[in-house]
PDB file of C-alpha atoms in Angstrom:
ATOM      1  CA  MET W   1     105.808 117.751 122.139  1.00 53.00           C
ATOM      2  CA  ASP W   2     106.079 118.269 125.958  1.00 53.00           C
ATOM      3  CA  GLU W   3     103.304 116.106 126.987  1.00 50.00           C
ATOM      4  CA  LEU W   4     105.199 113.025 125.425  1.00 51.00           C
ATOM      5  CA  PRO W   5     105.770 111.093 128.523  1.00 48.00           C
ATOM      6  CA  CYS W   6     101.739 110.541 128.872  1.00 49.00           C
ATOM      7  CA  LEU W   7     101.985 106.996 128.542  1.00 49.00           C
ATOM      8  CA  ASN W   8     104.973 106.165 131.248  1.00 48.00           C
ATOM      9  CA  GLU W   9     103.666 108.613 133.829  1.00 47.00           C
ATOM     10  CA  SER W  10      99.991 107.162 133.455  1.00 45.00           C
ATOM     11  CA  HIS W  11     100.699 104.770 136.439  1.00 50.00           C
ATOM     12  CA  SER W  12     101.519 107.707 138.630  1.00 48.00           C
ATOM     13  CA  LEU W  13      98.896 110.100 137.836  1.00 49.00           C
ATOM     14  CA  SER W  14      97.637 111.773 140.881  1.00 50.00           C
ATOM     15  CA  PRO W  15      93.855 111.505 141.557  1.00 51.00           C
ATOM     16  CA  ASP W  16      93.323 115.263 140.790  1.00 57.00           C
ATOM     17  CA  LYS W  17      95.045 115.137 137.571  1.00 53.00           C
ATOM     18  CA  ARG W  18      93.161 111.975 136.476  1.00 52.00           C
ATOM     19  CA  PRO W  19      90.780 112.482 133.373  1.00 52.00           C
ATOM     20  CA  THR W  20      87.271 112.679 134.045  1.00 53.00           C
ATOM     21  CA  SER W  21      86.034 110.443 131.275  1.00 51.00           C
ATOM     22  CA  PRO W  22      84.290 107.305 133.133  1.00 50.00           C
ATOM     23  CA  SER W  23      85.681 104.675 130.791  1.00 49.00           C
ATOM     24  CA  LEU W  24      89.180 105.408 132.384  1.00 46.00           C
ATOM     25  CA  THR W  25      89.439 103.399 135.371  1.00 48.00           C
ATOM     26  CA  ASN W  26      92.806 102.829 136.590  1.00 49.00           C
ATOM     27  CA  GLY W  27      95.024 105.719 135.173  1.00 49.00           C
ATOM     28  CA  THR W  28      96.543 103.284 132.434  1.00 48.00           C
ATOM     29  CA  SER W  29      95.184 105.251 129.660  1.00 48.00           C
ATOM     30  CA  HIS W  30      95.833 108.840 129.694  1.00 51.00           C
ATOM     31  CA  PRO W  31      93.769 110.181 126.629  1.00 48.00           C
ATOM     32  CA  CYS W  32      96.768 111.984 125.425  1.00 48.00           C
ATOM     33  CA  SER W  33      95.476 115.231 123.603  1.00 46.00           C
ATOM     34  CA  ASN W  34      97.878 114.718 120.856  1.00 45.00           C
ATOM     35  CA  THR W  35      98.025 111.115 119.838  1.00 45.00           C
ATOM     36  CA  VAL W  36     101.291 111.447 118.116  1.00 46.00           C
ATOM     37  CA  HIS W  37     103.007 110.328 121.243  1.00 45.00           C
ATOM     38  CA  CYS W  38     100.874 107.090 121.217  1.00 43.00           C
ATOM     39  CA  CYS W  39     102.071 106.389 117.807  1.00 44.00           C
ATOM     40  CA  LEU W  40     105.708 106.977 118.908  1.00 44.00           C
ATOM     41  CA  ALA W  41     105.368 104.810 121.858  1.00 41.00           C
ATOM     42  CA  ALA W  42     103.725 102.091 119.887  1.00 43.00           C
ATOM     43  CA  GLN W  43     106.135 102.302 117.209  1.00 45.00           C
ATOM     44  CA  SER W  44     109.144 100.143 118.356  1.00 45.00           C
ATOM     45  CA  SER W  45     108.147  96.790 119.239  1.00 45.00           C
ATOM     46  CA  ASP W  46     110.567  96.269 121.968  1.00 49.00           C
ATOM     47  CA  SER W  47     109.328  99.156 123.946  1.00 44.00           C
ATOM     48  CA  ARG W  48     105.923  97.571 123.734  1.00 45.00           C
ATOM     49  CA  ALA W  49     106.711  95.247 126.184  1.00 49.00           C
ATOM     50  CA  ASP W  50     106.862  97.615 129.175  1.00 52.00           C
ATOM     51  CA  LEU W  51     103.698  99.454 128.604  1.00 48.00           C
ATOM     52  CA  PRO W  52     100.220  98.079 129.782  1.00 50.00           C
ATOM     53  CA  ASN W  53      99.072  96.575 126.456  1.00 50.00           C
ATOM     54  CA  ASP W  54      95.606  98.072 126.495  1.00 49.00           C
ATOM     55  CA  SER W  55      96.945 101.590 126.890  1.00 46.00           C
ATOM     56  CA  ILE W  56      98.154 101.612 123.344  1.00 47.00           C
ATOM     57  CA  SER W  57      94.784 101.021 121.791  1.00 45.00           C
ATOM     58  CA  LYS W  58      92.892 102.789 124.401  1.00 46.00           C
ATOM     59  CA  CYS W  59      94.857 106.129 124.003  1.00 45.00           C
ATOM     60  CA  SER W  60      93.366 106.478 120.672  1.00 44.00           C
ATOM     61  CA  SER W  61      90.134 105.279 120.863  1.00 45.00           C
ATOM     62  CA  ASN W  62      89.131 107.284 124.146  1.00 45.00           C
ATOM     63  CA  ASN W  63      90.824 110.311 122.579  1.00 44.00           C
ATOM     64  CA  LYS W  64      88.310 113.045 122.641  1.00 45.00           C
ATOM     65  CA  ASN W  65      89.174 114.461 119.233  1.00 50.00           C
ATOM     66  CA  ASN W  66      89.027 110.929 117.799  1.00 52.00           C
ATOM     67  CA  LEU W  67      88.486 112.136 114.168  1.00 53.00           C
ATOM     68  CA  ASN W  68      92.056 113.461 114.356  1.00 72.00           C
ATOM     69  CA  GLU W  69      93.375 109.916 114.346  1.00 85.00           C
ATOM     70  CA  TRP W  70      92.115 108.931 111.026  1.00 90.00           C
ATOM     71  CA  ILE W  71      93.985 110.482 108.188  1.00 90.00           C
ATOM     72  CA  ARG W  72      93.022 110.488 104.453  1.00 91.00           C
ATOM     73  CA  LEU W  73      95.819 110.756 101.695  1.00 92.00           C
ATOM     74  CA  ASN W  74      95.039 111.346  98.290  1.00 93.00           C
ATOM     75  CA  VAL W  75      97.906 109.547  96.352  1.00 94.00           C
ATOM     76  CA  GLY W  76      97.895 110.377  92.584  1.00 94.00           C
ATOM     77  CA  GLY W  77      93.975 110.758  92.643  1.00 93.00           C
ATOM     78  CA  THR W  78      93.426 107.629  94.779  1.00 95.00           C
ATOM     79  CA  SER W  79      92.122 107.991  98.219  1.00 95.00           C
ATOM     80  CA  PHE W  80      93.603 105.945 101.225  1.00 96.00           C
ATOM     81  CA  LEU W  81      92.290 106.153 104.692  1.00 95.00           C
ATOM     82  CA  THR W  82      94.790 105.368 107.343  1.00 94.00           C
ATOM     83  CA  THR W  83      95.677 106.306 110.910  1.00 93.00           C
ATOM     84  CA  ARG W  84      98.261 108.576 112.763  1.00 91.00           C
ATOM     85  CA  THR W  85      99.382 105.530 114.487  1.00 91.00           C
ATOM     86  CA  THR W  86     100.210 103.747 111.228  1.00 93.00           C
ATOM     87  CA  LEU W  87     101.562 106.592 109.459  1.00 92.00           C
ATOM     88  CA  CYS W  88     104.027 107.233 112.481  1.00 91.00           C
ATOM     89  CA  LYS W  89     105.142 103.648 112.645  1.00 91.00           C
ATOM     90  CA  ASP W  90     108.519 104.569 110.980  1.00 91.00           C
ATOM     91  CA  PRO W  91     109.521 107.809 112.716  1.00 89.00           C
ATOM     92  CA  ASN W  92     111.945 108.732 110.018  1.00 90.00           C
ATOM     93  CA  SER W  93     109.523 108.390 107.422  1.00 92.00           C
ATOM     94  CA  LEU W  94     108.264 111.481 105.276  1.00 90.00           C
ATOM     95  CA  PHE W  95     104.504 110.563 106.967  1.00 89.00           C
ATOM     96  CA  CYS W  96     105.711 111.276 110.314  1.00 86.00           C
ATOM     97  CA  LYS W  97     107.149 114.341 109.415  1.00 83.00           C
ATOM     98  CA  LEU W  98     104.074 115.433 107.644  1.00 80.00           C
ATOM     99  CA  ILE W  99     101.783 114.759 110.608  1.00 77.00           C
ATOM    100  CA  ASN W 100     104.026 116.304 113.233  1.00 74.00           C
ATOM    101  CA  GLU W 101     104.711 119.493 111.219  1.00 67.00           C
ATOM    102  CA  ASP W 102     100.924 119.773 110.988  1.00 58.00           C
ATOM    103  CA  MET W 103     101.044 118.831 107.285  1.00 51.00           C
ATOM    104  CA  SER W 104     103.783 121.193 106.064  1.00 50.00           C
ATOM    105  CA  ASP W 105     103.349 122.385 102.604  1.00 54.00           C
ATOM    106  CA  MET W 106     107.003 121.431 101.956  1.00 52.00           C
ATOM    107  CA  VAL W 107     106.179 117.790 101.724  1.00 52.00           C
ATOM    108  CA  THR W 108     102.563 117.967 100.179  1.00 57.00           C
ATOM    109  CA  ASP W 109     100.804 119.292  97.219  1.00 64.00           C
ATOM    110  CA  GLY W 110      98.194 120.691  99.741  1.00 76.00           C
ATOM    111  CA  LYS W 111      94.900 119.230 100.321  1.00 81.00           C
ATOM    112  CA  ASP W 112      91.754 118.210  98.053  1.00 82.00           C
ATOM    113  CA  GLU W 113      88.260 119.314  98.656  1.00 82.00           C
ATOM    114  CA  LYS W 114      87.690 116.264 101.220  1.00 82.00           C
ATOM    115  CA  GLY W 115      90.534 117.441 103.285  1.00 83.00           C
ATOM    116  CA  ALA W 116      92.877 114.482 102.095  1.00 88.00           C
ATOM    117  CA  ILE W 117      96.377 115.381 102.024  1.00 87.00           C
ATOM    118  CA  MET W 118      97.508 115.163  98.297  1.00 88.00           C
ATOM    119  CA  ILE W 119     100.492 113.469  97.240  1.00 90.00           C
ATOM    120  CA  ASP W 120     101.651 113.470  93.738  1.00 92.00           C
ATOM    121  CA  ARG W 121     102.880 109.703  93.558  1.00 94.00           C
ATOM    122  CA  ASP W 122     101.519 106.303  92.203  1.00 95.00           C
ATOM    123  CA  PRO W 123      98.800 104.927  94.046  1.00 95.00           C
ATOM    124  CA  THR W 124      99.332 101.435  93.017  1.00 95.00           C
ATOM    125  CA  TYR W 125     102.818 101.293  94.391  1.00 95.00           C
ATOM    126  CA  PHE W 126     101.664 103.081  97.733  1.00 96.00           C
ATOM    127  CA  VAL W 127      99.797 100.041  98.609  1.00 96.00           C
ATOM    128  CA  PRO W 128     102.509  97.918  99.567  1.00 95.00           C
ATOM    129  CA  ILE W 129     104.168 100.908 101.515  1.00 96.00           C
ATOM    130  CA  LEU W 130     101.040 101.400 103.600  1.00 96.00           C
ATOM    131  CA  ASN W 131     100.519  97.862 104.206  1.00 95.00           C
ATOM    132  CA  PHE W 132     104.055  97.642 105.212  1.00 96.00           C
ATOM    133  CA  LEU W 133     103.426 100.377 107.931  1.00 95.00           C
ATOM    134  CA  ARG W 134     100.310  98.840 108.873  1.00 95.00           C
ATOM    135  CA  HIS W 135     101.526  95.065 109.578  1.00 94.00           C
ATOM    136  CA  GLY W 136     105.278  95.172 109.113  1.00 93.00           C
ATOM    137  CA  LYS W 137     105.328  92.441 106.368  1.00 92.00           C
ATOM    138  CA  MET W 138     106.324  93.408 102.758  1.00 90.00           C
ATOM    139  CA  VAL W 139     103.620  91.918 100.408  1.00 91.00           C
ATOM    140  CA  ILE W 140     103.997  92.785  96.801  1.00 90.00           C
ATOM    141  CA  ASN W 141     101.569  91.967  94.260  1.00 87.00           C
ATOM    142  CA  LYS W 142     102.951  90.056  91.711  1.00 86.00           C
ATOM    143  CA  ASP W 143     102.325  92.493  88.682  1.00 86.00           C
ATOM    144  CA  LEU W 144     104.311  95.117  90.757  1.00 90.00           C
ATOM    145  CA  ALA W 145     108.132  95.649  89.898  1.00 92.00           C
ATOM    146  CA  GLU W 146     110.207  95.612  93.129  1.00 92.00           C
ATOM    147  CA  GLU W 147     112.162  98.311  91.736  1.00 93.00           C
ATOM    148  CA  GLY W 148     109.216 100.424  91.653  1.00 95.00           C
ATOM    149  CA  VAL W 149     108.375  99.727  95.309  1.00 95.00           C
ATOM    150  CA  LEU W 150     111.863 100.685  96.168  1.00 95.00           C
ATOM    151  CA  GLU W 151     111.599 103.778  94.381  1.00 95.00           C
ATOM    152  CA  GLU W 152     108.487 104.657  96.527  1.00 96.00           C
ATOM    153  CA  ALA W 153     109.900 103.332  99.702  1.00 96.00           C
ATOM    154  CA  GLU W 154     112.885 105.713  99.110  1.00 95.00           C
ATOM    155  CA  PHE W 155     110.627 108.569  98.394  1.00 95.00           C
ATOM    156  CA  TYR W 156     108.541 108.322 101.455  1.00 95.00           C
ATOM    157  CA  ASN W 157     111.841 107.212 103.362  1.00 95.00           C
ATOM    158  CA  VAL W 158     110.311 104.127 105.026  1.00 95.00           C
ATOM    159  CA  THR W 159     113.596 102.611 106.109  1.00 93.00           C
ATOM    160  CA  GLY W 160     112.563  99.170 106.954  1.00 94.00           C
ATOM    161  CA  MET W 161     110.789  98.508 103.716  1.00 94.00           C
ATOM    162  CA  ILE W 162     113.890  99.963 101.809  1.00 95.00           C
ATOM    163  CA  SER W 163     116.175  97.269 103.428  1.00 95.00           C
ATOM    164  CA  LEU W 164     113.600  94.491 102.703  1.00 94.00           C
ATOM    165  CA  VAL W 165     112.947  95.276  99.081  1.00 95.00           C
ATOM    166  CA  LYS W 166     116.806  95.819  98.437  1.00 95.00           C
ATOM    167  CA  GLU W 167     117.420  92.297 100.206  1.00 94.00           C
ATOM    168  CA  ARG W 168     114.892  90.744  97.946  1.00 93.00           C
ATOM    169  CA  LEU W 169     116.586  92.393  94.750  1.00 93.00           C
ATOM    170  CA  ARG W 170     119.714  91.006  95.732  1.00 94.00           C
ATOM    171  CA  GLU W 171     118.184  87.492  96.114  1.00 92.00           C
ATOM    172  CA  ARG W 172     116.523  87.818  92.675  1.00 90.00           C
ATOM    173  CA  GLU W 173     119.926  89.013  91.334  1.00 90.00           C
ATOM    174  CA  SER W 174     122.015  86.218  92.517  1.00 88.00           C
ATOM    175  CA  GLU W 175     119.391  83.591  91.482  1.00 86.00           C
ATOM    176  CA  ARG W 176     119.644  85.343  88.018  1.00 82.00           C
ATOM    177  CA  ARG W 177     123.443  84.924  88.077  1.00 80.00           C
ATOM    178  CA  GLU W 178     123.395  81.253  89.001  1.00 75.00           C
ATOM    179  CA  ARG W 179     120.651  80.252  86.471  1.00 66.00           C
ATOM    180  CA  PRO W 180     122.286  80.491  83.026  1.00 58.00           C
ATOM    181  CA  GLN W 181     125.394  78.419  83.938  1.00 62.00           C
ATOM    182  CA  GLY W 182     122.956  75.792  85.916  1.00 59.00           C
ATOM    183  CA  LYS W 183     120.697  74.931  82.966  1.00 69.00           C
ATOM    184  CA  LYS W 184     120.971  73.719  79.487  1.00 78.00           C
ATOM    185  CA  HIS W 185     118.580  73.204  76.809  1.00 81.00           C
ATOM    186  CA  MET W 186     118.438  70.022  74.538  1.00 85.00           C
ATOM    187  CA  TYR W 187     116.325  70.048  71.569  1.00 86.00           C
ATOM    188  CA  ARG W 188     114.618  67.555  69.425  1.00 86.00           C
ATOM    189  CA  VAL W 189     112.967  67.696  65.962  1.00 87.00           C
ATOM    190  CA  LEU W 190     110.187  65.336  65.595  1.00 85.00           C
ATOM    191  CA  GLN W 191     108.386  64.811  62.097  1.00 84.00           C
ATOM    192  CA  CYS W 192     104.637  64.030  62.215  1.00 84.00           C
ATOM    193  CA  HIS W 193     101.424  64.268  59.940  1.00 82.00           C
ATOM    194  CA  GLU W 194      98.736  66.955  60.267  1.00 80.00           C
ATOM    195  CA  ASN W 195      96.441  64.480  62.128  1.00 80.00           C
ATOM    196  CA  GLU W 196      99.014  63.211  64.416  1.00 83.00           C
ATOM    197  CA  LEU W 197      99.861  66.978  65.499  1.00 81.00           C
ATOM    198  CA  THR W 198      97.246  67.096  68.244  1.00 80.00           C
ATOM    199  CA  GLN W 199      97.929  63.670  69.597  1.00 81.00           C
ATOM    200  CA  LEU W 200     101.785  64.499  69.799  1.00 80.00           C
ATOM    201  CA  ILE W 201     101.049  67.809  71.487  1.00 77.00           C
ATOM    202  CA  SER W 202      98.842  66.014  74.195  1.00 79.00           C
ATOM    203  CA  THR W 203     101.074  63.047  74.686  1.00 78.00           C
ATOM    204  CA  MET W 204     104.267  65.265  75.390  1.00 78.00           C
ATOM    205  CA  SER W 205     105.816  63.850  78.373  1.00 74.00           C
ATOM    206  CA  ASP W 206     106.822  65.916  81.200  1.00 75.00           C
ATOM    207  CA  GLY W 207     109.601  68.319  80.883  1.00 79.00           C
ATOM    208  CA  TRP W 208     109.461  68.673  77.114  1.00 83.00           C
ATOM    209  CA  ASP W 209     108.156  72.087  75.791  1.00 83.00           C
ATOM    210  CA  PHE W 210     107.127  72.869  72.474  1.00 80.00           C
ATOM    211  CA  GLU W 211     109.434  75.306  70.858  1.00 83.00           C
ATOM    212  CA  GLN W 212     108.192  75.589  67.295  1.00 82.00           C
ATOM    213  CA  VAL W 213     105.979  73.655  64.828  1.00 82.00           C
ATOM    214  CA  ILE W 214     106.715  74.014  61.042  1.00 82.00           C
ATOM    215  CA  ASN W 215     104.713  73.232  58.324  1.00 80.00           C
ATOM    216  CA  VAL W 216     106.660  71.465  55.522  1.00 77.00           C
ATOM    217  CA  GLY W 217     105.522  70.247  52.423  1.00 67.00           C
ATOM    218  CA  SER W 218     102.108  69.518  51.039  1.00 58.00           C
ATOM    219  CA  GLN W 219     101.001  72.882  49.938  1.00 57.00           C
ATOM    220  CA  TYR W 220     103.069  72.020  46.966  1.00 56.00           C
ATOM    221  CA  SER W 221     101.886  68.369  46.199  1.00 56.00           C
ATOM    222  CA  TYR W 222      99.147  67.850  44.111  1.00 57.00           C
ATOM    223  CA  GLY W 223      97.792  64.594  45.532  1.00 56.00           C
ATOM    224  CA  SER W 224      94.263  64.750  47.012  1.00 55.00           C
ATOM    225  CA  ASP W 225      95.219  62.707  49.851  1.00 59.00           C
ATOM    226  CA  ASP W 226      98.201  64.384  51.089  1.00 63.00           C
ATOM    227  CA  GLN W 227      98.258  65.934  54.427  1.00 69.00           C
ATOM    228  CA  ALA W 228     100.555  68.716  55.720  1.00 76.00           C
ATOM    229  CA  GLU W 229     103.720  67.264  57.300  1.00 82.00           C
ATOM    230  CA  PHE W 230     105.067  69.241  60.380  1.00 83.00           C
ATOM    231  CA  LEU W 231     108.318  69.356  61.974  1.00 85.00           C
ATOM    232  CA  CYS W 232     107.948  69.817  65.615  1.00 86.00           C
ATOM    233  CA  VAL W 233     110.876  71.316  67.647  1.00 87.00           C
ATOM    234  CA  VAL W 234     110.831  70.221  71.120  1.00 87.00           C
ATOM    235  CA  SER W 235     113.177  71.323  74.077  1.00 87.00           C
ATOM    236  CA  ARG W 236     114.011  70.353  77.368  1.00 85.00           C
ATOM    237  CA  GLU W 237     115.990  71.654  80.264  1.00 82.00           C
ATOM    238  CA  TYR W 238     118.456  69.605  82.025  1.00 76.00           C
ATOM    239  CA  SER W 239     121.354  70.722  84.612  1.00 69.00           C
ATOM    240  CA  ALA W 240     124.468  71.078  83.144  1.00 59.00           C
ATOM    241  CA  PRO W 241     127.225  69.663  85.677  1.00 56.00           C
ATOM    242  CA  GLY W 242     126.937  65.747  85.264  1.00 55.00           C
ATOM    243  CA  PRO W 243     127.230  63.959  82.049  1.00 55.00           C
ATOM    244  CA  VAL W 244     123.815  63.939  80.374  1.00 54.00           C
ATOM    245  CA  SER W 245     122.355  61.099  78.822  1.00 57.00           C
ATOM    246  CA  PRO W 246     119.467  62.450  76.411  1.00 59.00           C
ATOM    247  CA  PRO W 247     116.174  61.933  77.762  1.00 58.00           C
ATOM    248  CA  PRO W 248     114.018  59.721  75.606  1.00 60.00           C
ATOM    249  CA  PRO W 249     112.006  61.500  73.014  1.00 62.00           C
ATOM    250  CA  PRO W 250     108.142  62.128  73.346  1.00 63.00           C
ATOM    251  CA  PRO W 251     106.040  59.149  72.739  1.00 62.00           C
ATOM    252  CA  PRO W 252     105.779  58.246  69.166  1.00 62.00           C
ATOM    253  CA  PRO W 253     103.037  59.724  67.158  1.00 61.00           C
ATOM    254  CA  LEU W 254      99.910  57.384  66.529  1.00 61.00           C
ATOM    255  CA  PRO W 255      99.936  54.761  63.690  1.00 58.00           C
ATOM    256  CA  GLN W 256      98.856  56.407  60.494  1.00 56.00           C
ATOM    257  CA  GLN W 257      95.682  54.567  59.457  1.00 52.00           C
ATOM    258  CA  GLN W 258      93.412  57.182  59.613  1.00 49.00           C
ATOM    259  CA  HIS W 259      94.839  59.515  56.857  1.00 48.00           C
ATOM    260  CA  HIS W 260      92.234  59.157  54.614  1.00 50.00           C
ATOM    261  CA  HIS W 261      89.197  59.970  56.657  1.00 48.00           C
ATOM    262  CA  HIS W 262      89.705  63.281  57.481  1.00 48.00           C
ATOM    263  CA  HIS W 263      91.595  64.811  54.313  1.00 50.00           C
ATOM    264  CA  HIS W 264      88.803  66.813  52.854  1.00 51.00           C
ATOM    265  CA  HIS W 265      88.486  68.671  56.256  1.00 52.00           C
ATOM    266  CA  HIS W 266      91.918  69.785  55.705  1.00 53.00           C
ATOM    267  CA  HIS W 267      91.680  70.785  52.152  1.00 52.00           C
ATOM    268  CA  HIS W 268      92.616  74.138  51.292  1.00 55.00           C
TER     269      HIS W 268
END
């Protein structure tokens, strides 16, 4: 790591030391042989200000062994393509060790036939980790559990991500603690005939939820006309603190004149 100051000294390169590659005009972009310093330099956002902006990107693109910048990981059978720069964003992370210690066998399970570094971890939970290293934001797909992401962030030791996920878990926990005292449910039971049921369901006013529909009667009555009777249990949330005037029940069922048209459809 003795060539670390490649970027900082780049201004003062003497002409004879200057690389011969024609695309480098004004010494700002020393094509560091080893790219790792580029990532280290690019890694903390505050130090970025005093580097010439383009030197960071040119550093990797003009690099003679540019293929070296791209790294393939095989996480639990899924292949990921990323760069040294991305993997080195967090200098404490497992990835940075992995690269700097020349892929030491301690950390990985060797390489697969494509030369990808194999890591025996869950690939779906690896996605938010890699994206965090790429752009610094925590985006967790809604079907992933935050606990699972935390587990991986801790395994790879991505410190920024660990604190963000913990923060989110804390928020979620405090929301959960406030919720039960804040909300109460009120229940209503409505009675209706079979042919009014759909009408009732479709006219339920906002805020009311169906809890249960109970079929009562008519399977034991012998009149050919009889329609099944239903009890509908509906509920509504309200906030506990103030005294609550119960909200009005859902709109009443339709008038009951169409009983006779439909009864044969419903005959069992």
